[in-house]
Amino acid sequence: MNGPHDLGGQMGFGPVAPEKDELYFHADWEKRALGITLSCGAFGAWTIDESRHARENIPPADYLAASYYEIWIRGIDKLLERHGFATREELLSGRKLQDGAAPKRVLKADMVPAVLAKGGPCDRLVETAPLFVVGEAVRTKNFNPATHTRLPRYARARTGVVEAVQGSFVFPDDNAHGKGENPQWLYTVVFDGAEIWGEDADPTLTVSIDAWEGYLEPA
Amino acid sequence: MHDHDDDHAHGDEHAHGHDHDNHYSDMQARVKALETLLTEKGLIDPAAIDAIVDTYETKVGPRNGAHVVARAWSDADFADWLKRDATAAISSLGYTGRQGEHMRAVFNTAETHNLVVCTLCSCYPWSVLGLPPVWYKAPAYRSRAVIDPRGVLAEFGLMLPENQKIRVWDSTAELRYLVIPERPEGTEGMDERTLASLVSRDAMIGTAVARKPESAT
């Protein structure tokens, strides 16, 4: 979707503001927000792609005004309601009013080290050979789905070169919507700055994205 | 999908021209209520949250990545392994797991400087750098890194040579990128621990370079 999250090339946000000796958390609630988000992810009820899409669906004015942990909490609220773990009323009141869906797994403290160390690999074998080879010129498609995609707007309908075939991975555009993992080959595609930004681009700039095969066509 | 975010008990007039989520105005209270609810429902274990926070406050952080860089500087075979199979090479030092499942190491050279961003969200190599800093997740960096990297780097105090190429890696998939900065001059014969002390988190994102040792400045 062409949501507020798709920020590449937008202007007006001011300078980057690095903090000196930055802390990992700027308030106690941010710690709890991290832990809640990871704990709810462990239910096994939704994928990382669905959780990203839940965040992208936050209304643009709210998304851009929110800190990142607030974005996470807004996303978790949607997912908990959508998957039947909590009702809207419960989320607003903070009080249990009824039983909800049962998760496949509840993350307990003693499970945390193993779960974090394992992560969630999302490379998957595919039966077919890659369509594109290293060094080949490719063009990204021009599409504007209302659903989840990982092809940023700035990199649509652009010609680049395949720099690497990175293996085959779960296809987020389907997986975010419960349509299955449908893995595809993934390529690192490099673009000249001028191809993306025009003739005023920094002449020393190249930008790469990691693009699923379905995003690409021969140039 | 329409989110019915407008049914609140009390109003709070808001500058935005749409229905506003009042329950997000006090995040401390909001998150406390959420944790209480989920605990009451048996869905989460507050002690697990403590363990997660402890992991990322004290165990997993940029010292991991600095160790990887120092090893790459010290051991050509390791550097070669890192180029070919970063996930395996990094795993051999004990750094694995969430948001580091599929690693790629990109090496700065005199010719090319590498910079990593996630324009679409906040993808970041947690297993080697820990949790991302606020600026990495914020719109200013995510919007400008791909169009004006030199302007961004200047805000970090990094001025690259005019003819040095800049390669920006937008982390749009599940590959996570670790920048291997150039080894500074004057570090010959240094052990790994000393070398690692020259490698900041920002140098492994690409918004800085490795520090020169005191004796060489």
Coordinates of C-alpha atoms in Angstrom, one line a residue:
Chain A
M1 CA 0.0 0.0 0.0
N2 CA 1.1 3.6 -0.6
G3 CA 1.1 4.3 3.2
P4 CA 2.9 6.7 5.5
H5 CA 5.6 4.1 6.1
D6 CA 7.0 4.3 2.6
L7 CA 9.3 7.3 3.3
G8 CA 12.2 7.0 0.8
G9 CA 12.7 10.4 -0.9
Q10 CA 10.0 12.3 1.0
M11 CA 11.1 15.7 2.3
G12 CA 10.3 18.1 5.1
F13 CA 11.2 16.0 8.1
G14 CA 14.2 18.2 9.1
P15 CA 17.7 17.1 10.0
V16 CA 18.5 13.7 11.5
A17 CA 18.9 14.1 15.2
P18 CA 21.5 11.6 16.6
E19 CA 21.7 11.6 20.4
K20 CA 24.9 11.4 22.2
D21 CA 25.2 8.3 24.4
E22 CA 21.7 7.4 23.5
L23 CA 19.8 5.0 25.8
Y24 CA 18.0 2.0 24.3
F25 CA 14.7 3.1 26.0
H26 CA 13.5 6.6 26.7
A27 CA 10.7 5.6 29.0
D28 CA 9.8 2.5 31.0
W29 CA 6.7 1.9 28.8
E30 CA 9.0 1.5 25.8
K31 CA 10.6 -1.5 27.5
R32 CA 7.2 -3.1 28.1
A33 CA 6.1 -2.3 24.5
L34 CA 9.1 -4.2 23.1
G35 CA 8.4 -7.2 25.4
I36 CA 4.6 -7.2 24.7
T37 CA 5.2 -7.0 20.9
L38 CA 7.7 -9.9 21.0
S39 CA 5.5 -11.9 23.4
C40 CA 2.4 -11.5 21.2
G41 CA 4.4 -12.4 18.1
A42 CA 5.2 -15.7 19.9
F43 CA 1.5 -16.6 19.8
G44 CA 2.1 -17.9 16.3
A45 CA -1.2 -16.2 15.2
W46 CA 0.2 -13.8 12.7
T47 CA 3.4 -13.4 10.6
I48 CA 6.0 -10.6 10.7
D49 CA 4.6 -9.5 7.3
E50 CA 1.0 -9.1 8.7
S51 CA 2.4 -7.2 11.7
R52 CA 4.3 -4.8 9.4
H53 CA 1.1 -4.3 7.4
A54 CA -0.8 -3.5 10.6
R55 CA 1.6 -0.7 11.3
E56 CA 1.4 0.6 7.7
N57 CA -2.3 0.9 8.1
I58 CA -2.1 3.5 10.9
P59 CA -3.6 6.7 9.5
P60 CA -0.7 8.8 8.1
A61 CA -1.1 11.8 10.5
D62 CA -0.9 9.4 13.5
Y63 CA 1.9 7.3 12.0
L64 CA 4.1 10.3 11.4
A65 CA 3.4 11.8 14.8
A66 CA 4.1 8.6 16.7
S67 CA 7.3 7.3 18.2
Y68 CA 8.3 3.9 16.9
Y69 CA 7.2 2.0 20.0
E70 CA 3.8 3.7 19.8
I71 CA 3.5 2.5 16.2
W72 CA 4.2 -1.0 17.5
I73 CA 1.5 -0.8 20.2
R74 CA -1.0 0.6 17.7
G75 CA -0.2 -2.4 15.5
I76 CA -0.5 -4.9 18.3
D77 CA -3.9 -3.6 19.3
K78 CA -5.2 -4.2 15.8
L79 CA -3.7 -7.7 15.6
L80 CA -5.0 -8.7 19.0
E81 CA -8.5 -7.6 18.0
R82 CA -8.4 -9.1 14.5
H83 CA -7.3 -12.5 15.8
G84 CA -9.8 -12.6 18.6
F85 CA -7.3 -12.4 21.6
A86 CA -9.0 -9.2 22.9
T87 CA -12.0 -7.2 22.1
R88 CA -12.0 -3.5 21.4
E89 CA -13.7 -2.9 24.7
E90 CA -11.1 -4.9 26.6
L91 CA -8.3 -3.0 24.9
L92 CA -9.8 0.3 25.8
S93 CA -10.6 -0.6 29.4
G94 CA -7.5 -2.8 30.1
R95 CA -9.8 -5.3 31.8
K96 CA -10.7 -8.8 30.8
L97 CA -14.4 -9.1 29.9
Q98 CA -14.4 -12.5 28.2
D99 CA -12.3 -15.4 27.1
G100 CA -10.7 -15.0 23.7
A101 CA -8.7 -17.1 21.2
A102 CA -6.1 -19.4 22.6
P103 CA -2.5 -18.9 21.3
K104 CA -0.4 -21.8 20.0
R105 CA 2.2 -20.7 22.5
V106 CA 2.6 -18.4 25.5
L107 CA 6.1 -17.1 25.9
K108 CA 7.4 -17.8 29.4
A109 CA 10.6 -16.3 30.8
D110 CA 12.5 -19.5 30.7
M111 CA 11.8 -19.8 26.9
V112 CA 13.1 -16.3 26.1
P113 CA 16.8 -17.1 25.5
A114 CA 16.1 -20.0 23.1
V115 CA 13.4 -18.2 21.2
L116 CA 15.4 -15.0 20.7
A117 CA 18.5 -17.0 19.7
K118 CA 16.5 -19.0 17.2
G119 CA 14.8 -16.1 15.5
G120 CA 12.5 -16.8 12.6
P121 CA 14.3 -17.7 9.4
C122 CA 12.2 -17.1 6.3
D123 CA 14.3 -18.6 3.5
R124 CA 12.4 -21.4 1.8
L125 CA 13.2 -23.7 -1.1
V126 CA 11.6 -23.1 -4.4
E127 CA 11.3 -25.7 -7.2
T128 CA 12.2 -23.4 -10.1
A129 CA 15.5 -21.8 -11.2
P130 CA 15.9 -18.0 -10.8
L131 CA 14.7 -16.1 -13.8
F132 CA 17.4 -13.5 -13.6
V133 CA 21.2 -13.8 -13.4
V134 CA 23.9 -11.6 -11.9
G135 CA 24.7 -8.6 -14.1
E136 CA 21.4 -8.7 -15.9
A137 CA 19.4 -5.5 -16.4
V138 CA 15.9 -5.6 -14.9
R139 CA 13.1 -3.2 -14.6
T140 CA 10.9 -3.0 -11.5
K141 CA 7.2 -3.2 -12.1
N142 CA 4.9 -0.2 -11.7
F143 CA 2.1 -1.3 -9.4
N144 CA 0.1 0.3 -6.5
P145 CA -1.5 -2.4 -4.5
A146 CA -3.8 -1.4 -1.6
T147 CA -2.2 -4.4 0.1
H148 CA 1.2 -5.1 1.6
T149 CA 4.3 -4.8 -0.6
R150 CA 8.0 -4.4 0.0
L151 CA 8.7 -2.6 -3.3
P152 CA 9.1 1.1 -2.2
R153 CA 7.4 3.7 -4.4
Y154 CA 10.7 5.4 -5.3
A155 CA 12.0 2.1 -6.8
R156 CA 9.0 1.3 -9.0
A157 CA 9.3 1.4 -12.8
R158 CA 13.1 1.8 -12.6
T159 CA 15.8 0.1 -14.4
G160 CA 18.7 -1.5 -12.4
V161 CA 21.1 -4.3 -12.5
V162 CA 21.0 -7.6 -10.6
E163 CA 24.0 -7.6 -8.3
A164 CA 23.2 -10.8 -6.4
V165 CA 20.8 -13.7 -6.3
Q166 CA 20.2 -13.9 -2.6
G167 CA 18.2 -17.2 -2.3
S168 CA 14.5 -17.8 -2.1
F169 CA 12.3 -16.3 0.6
V170 CA 8.7 -16.1 1.9
F171 CA 6.8 -13.6 -0.3
P172 CA 5.6 -10.9 2.0
D173 CA 2.9 -9.5 -0.4
D174 CA 1.0 -12.8 0.0
N175 CA 2.1 -13.8 3.4
A176 CA 0.9 -10.6 5.1
H177 CA -2.7 -11.5 4.0
G178 CA -2.8 -15.1 4.9
K179 CA -2.4 -16.3 1.3
G180 CA 0.6 -18.5 2.2
E181 CA 4.3 -18.2 2.1
N182 CA 4.6 -18.7 -1.7
P183 CA 8.4 -18.2 -1.7
Q184 CA 10.2 -16.5 -4.6
W185 CA 13.8 -15.8 -5.6
L186 CA 15.1 -12.6 -4.1
Y187 CA 17.6 -10.3 -5.8
T188 CA 19.7 -7.4 -4.8
V189 CA 19.1 -4.8 -7.6
V190 CA 21.2 -1.7 -7.8
F191 CA 20.1 1.6 -9.4
D192 CA 22.1 4.6 -10.3
G193 CA 21.0 7.7 -8.3
A194 CA 20.0 9.5 -11.5
E195 CA 17.7 6.6 -12.6
I196 CA 15.7 7.2 -9.4
W197 CA 16.0 10.9 -8.7
G198 CA 16.8 12.4 -12.1
E199 CA 19.7 14.4 -13.4
D200 CA 20.2 16.4 -10.2
A201 CA 21.0 13.2 -8.2
D202 CA 24.4 12.8 -6.4
P203 CA 26.5 11.4 -9.2
T204 CA 28.4 9.2 -6.7
L205 CA 25.2 7.6 -5.5
T206 CA 23.9 4.1 -6.1
V207 CA 20.9 2.6 -4.2
S208 CA 20.0 -1.0 -3.9
I209 CA 16.8 -2.8 -2.8
D210 CA 16.2 -6.5 -2.2
A211 CA 13.5 -7.4 -4.7
W212 CA 11.4 -10.5 -5.0
E213 CA 11.2 -12.0 -8.5
G214 CA 7.6 -10.9 -8.9
Y215 CA 8.6 -7.3 -8.6
L216 CA 10.9 -7.6 -11.7
E217 CA 10.7 -8.0 -15.4
P218 CA 13.5 -8.1 -18.0
A219 CA 14.7 -4.6 -18.9
Chain B
M1 CA -10.3 -2.2 6.4
H2 CA -11.8 0.5 8.5
D3 CA -10.6 0.9 12.0
H4 CA -13.2 2.2 14.3
D5 CA -11.0 4.4 16.4
D6 CA -13.6 6.9 17.3
D7 CA -15.6 5.4 20.2
H8 CA -14.2 7.0 23.2
A9 CA -15.7 7.8 26.6
H10 CA -14.5 11.3 26.6
G11 CA -13.5 13.7 23.9
D12 CA -10.2 15.4 23.4
E13 CA -10.3 17.9 20.6
H14 CA -7.3 17.4 18.4
A15 CA -5.5 19.3 15.7
H16 CA -5.7 16.5 13.2
G17 CA -8.7 16.5 10.9
H18 CA -9.8 12.9 11.7
D19 CA -10.9 10.9 14.6
H20 CA -8.1 10.6 17.1
D21 CA -7.2 7.7 19.3
N22 CA -7.4 9.3 22.7
H23 CA -6.2 6.1 24.4
Y24 CA -2.8 6.7 22.8
S25 CA -2.3 10.1 24.4
D26 CA -0.7 8.7 27.5
M27 CA 1.6 5.8 26.4
Q28 CA 2.7 4.9 29.9
A29 CA -1.0 4.3 30.9
R30 CA -1.9 2.7 27.6
V31 CA 0.9 0.2 27.7
K32 CA 0.3 -0.6 31.4
A33 CA -3.3 -1.3 30.7
L34 CA -2.4 -3.5 27.8
E35 CA 0.1 -5.5 29.9
T36 CA -2.4 -5.9 32.7
L37 CA -5.1 -7.1 30.3
L38 CA -2.9 -9.6 28.5
T39 CA -1.5 -10.9 31.8
E40 CA -5.0 -11.3 33.2
K41 CA -5.9 -13.3 30.0
G42 CA -2.9 -15.6 30.5
L43 CA -1.5 -14.5 27.1
I44 CA 1.8 -13.0 28.3
D45 CA 4.2 -13.5 31.2
P46 CA 5.6 -10.3 32.6
A47 CA 8.7 -12.1 33.6
A48 CA 9.3 -12.9 29.9
I49 CA 9.1 -9.2 29.1
D50 CA 11.7 -8.6 31.8
A51 CA 13.9 -11.3 30.2
I52 CA 13.5 -9.8 26.7
V53 CA 14.4 -6.3 28.0
D54 CA 17.4 -7.6 29.9
T55 CA 18.6 -9.4 26.8
Y56 CA 18.6 -6.2 24.7
E57 CA 19.8 -3.9 27.5
T58 CA 22.7 -6.0 28.7
K59 CA 23.5 -9.0 26.3
V60 CA 22.9 -8.2 22.7
G61 CA 24.4 -4.9 21.4
P62 CA 26.9 -3.3 19.1
R63 CA 29.9 -4.9 21.0
N64 CA 28.8 -8.1 19.1
G65 CA 29.2 -6.4 15.7
A66 CA 32.5 -4.7 16.8
H67 CA 33.9 -8.2 17.6
V68 CA 32.9 -9.3 14.0
V69 CA 34.6 -6.3 12.5
A70 CA 37.8 -6.7 14.6
R71 CA 38.0 -10.4 13.6
A72 CA 37.5 -9.5 9.9
W73 CA 40.4 -6.9 10.2
S74 CA 42.6 -9.5 11.9
D75 CA 41.9 -12.6 10.0
A76 CA 41.8 -12.6 6.2
D77 CA 40.1 -16.0 6.1
F78 CA 37.4 -14.9 8.4
A79 CA 36.9 -11.7 6.2
D80 CA 36.6 -13.9 3.2
W81 CA 34.1 -16.2 4.9
L82 CA 32.1 -13.0 6.0
K83 CA 31.9 -12.0 2.3
R84 CA 30.8 -15.4 1.2
D85 CA 28.4 -16.4 4.0
A86 CA 28.0 -13.7 6.7
T87 CA 25.3 -15.6 8.5
A88 CA 27.6 -18.6 9.1
A89 CA 30.7 -16.5 9.8
I90 CA 28.9 -14.4 12.4
S91 CA 27.3 -17.4 13.9
S92 CA 30.7 -18.9 14.5
L93 CA 31.4 -16.1 17.0
G94 CA 28.1 -16.9 18.8
Y95 CA 25.9 -14.2 17.4
T96 CA 22.6 -15.6 16.0
G97 CA 18.9 -15.1 16.3
R98 CA 16.1 -12.7 15.9
Q99 CA 16.7 -10.1 13.2
G100 CA 20.0 -11.6 12.3
E101 CA 18.8 -14.8 10.6
H102 CA 20.0 -13.7 7.1
M103 CA 23.1 -11.6 7.4
R104 CA 25.1 -9.8 4.7
A105 CA 28.4 -8.0 5.4
V106 CA 29.3 -5.1 3.1
F107 CA 32.9 -3.8 3.1
N108 CA 33.8 -0.2 2.9
T109 CA 36.8 0.6 0.6
A110 CA 38.6 3.7 -0.4
E111 CA 36.4 3.7 -3.5
T112 CA 33.0 3.1 -1.9
H113 CA 31.3 3.9 1.4
N114 CA 28.3 1.8 2.4
L115 CA 25.2 3.1 4.2
V116 CA 22.3 1.0 5.5
V117 CA 18.7 2.2 5.9
C118 CA 15.2 0.7 6.0
T119 CA 12.9 3.2 4.3
L120 CA 9.8 1.0 4.9
C121 CA 10.1 0.3 8.6
S122 CA 13.0 -0.3 10.9
C123 CA 14.8 -3.4 9.7
Y124 CA 18.1 -3.6 11.5
P125 CA 20.6 -6.4 12.4
W126 CA 19.7 -6.9 16.0
S127 CA 21.9 -9.9 16.6
V128 CA 25.1 -7.9 16.0
L129 CA 24.0 -4.3 16.8
G130 CA 21.1 -4.7 19.3
L131 CA 18.1 -2.5 19.1
P132 CA 18.2 0.4 16.6
P133 CA 18.6 4.0 17.8
V134 CA 15.6 6.3 17.6
W135 CA 17.0 8.2 14.6
Y136 CA 17.3 5.1 12.6
K137 CA 13.6 4.5 12.9
A138 CA 12.5 8.1 12.5
P139 CA 11.2 9.7 9.2
A140 CA 14.2 12.1 8.8
Y141 CA 16.7 9.4 8.3
R142 CA 14.5 6.9 6.5
S143 CA 13.3 9.5 4.0
R144 CA 16.7 11.2 3.2
A145 CA 19.3 8.4 3.4
V146 CA 18.3 7.2 -0.1
I147 CA 18.2 10.6 -1.8
D148 CA 20.6 12.8 0.1
P149 CA 23.1 10.5 1.9
R150 CA 25.9 13.1 1.9
G151 CA 23.5 15.6 3.7
V152 CA 22.6 12.9 6.2
L153 CA 26.2 12.0 6.8
A154 CA 27.1 15.6 7.3
E155 CA 24.6 15.7 10.2
F156 CA 26.7 12.9 11.8
G157 CA 29.8 15.0 11.2
L158 CA 31.1 12.7 8.5
M159 CA 32.3 14.3 5.4
L160 CA 33.3 11.8 2.7
P161 CA 35.8 12.6 -0.1
E162 CA 33.9 14.1 -3.0
N163 CA 34.9 11.4 -5.4
Q164 CA 34.1 8.5 -3.0
K165 CA 31.1 6.5 -4.2
I166 CA 28.2 6.0 -1.8
R167 CA 26.2 2.8 -1.9
V168 CA 22.9 2.9 0.0
W169 CA 21.4 -0.4 1.0
D170 CA 17.6 -0.2 1.5
S171 CA 16.7 -3.3 3.7
T172 CA 13.5 -4.1 1.9
A173 CA 13.6 -7.8 2.6
E174 CA 14.8 -10.1 5.4
L175 CA 18.5 -9.7 4.7
R176 CA 20.2 -7.7 7.4
Y177 CA 23.3 -5.6 6.5
L178 CA 26.4 -5.0 8.6
V179 CA 28.9 -2.5 7.3
I180 CA 32.5 -3.5 7.8
P181 CA 34.4 -0.1 8.0
E182 CA 37.9 0.3 6.7
R183 CA 40.6 -0.5 9.2
P184 CA 42.2 2.8 10.3
E185 CA 45.9 3.5 9.8
G186 CA 48.1 3.1 12.8
T187 CA 46.5 -0.1 14.1
E188 CA 49.1 -2.6 12.9
G189 CA 49.7 -5.3 15.5
M190 CA 46.7 -4.4 17.7
D191 CA 44.8 -7.2 19.3
E192 CA 41.1 -7.8 18.5
R193 CA 39.9 -6.3 21.8
T194 CA 41.7 -3.0 21.1
L195 CA 40.5 -3.0 17.5
A196 CA 36.9 -3.6 18.5
S197 CA 37.1 -0.5 20.7
L198 CA 37.6 1.6 17.6
V199 CA 34.3 0.4 16.0
S200 CA 31.2 2.3 16.9
R201 CA 27.6 1.3 16.2
D202 CA 27.3 4.1 13.7
A203 CA 30.4 2.8 11.9
M204 CA 28.6 -0.4 11.3
I205 CA 25.5 1.3 10.0
G206 CA 27.6 3.6 7.8
T207 CA 26.9 6.9 9.5
A208 CA 30.5 7.0 10.8
V209 CA 33.9 5.5 10.1
A210 CA 36.1 3.6 12.5
R211 CA 38.0 5.8 15.0
K212 CA 41.7 6.3 14.6
P213 CA 43.7 5.2 17.6
E214 CA 44.8 7.9 20.0
S215 CA 48.5 7.5 19.1
A216 CA 47.8 8.1 15.4
T217 CA 45.8 11.3 15.8

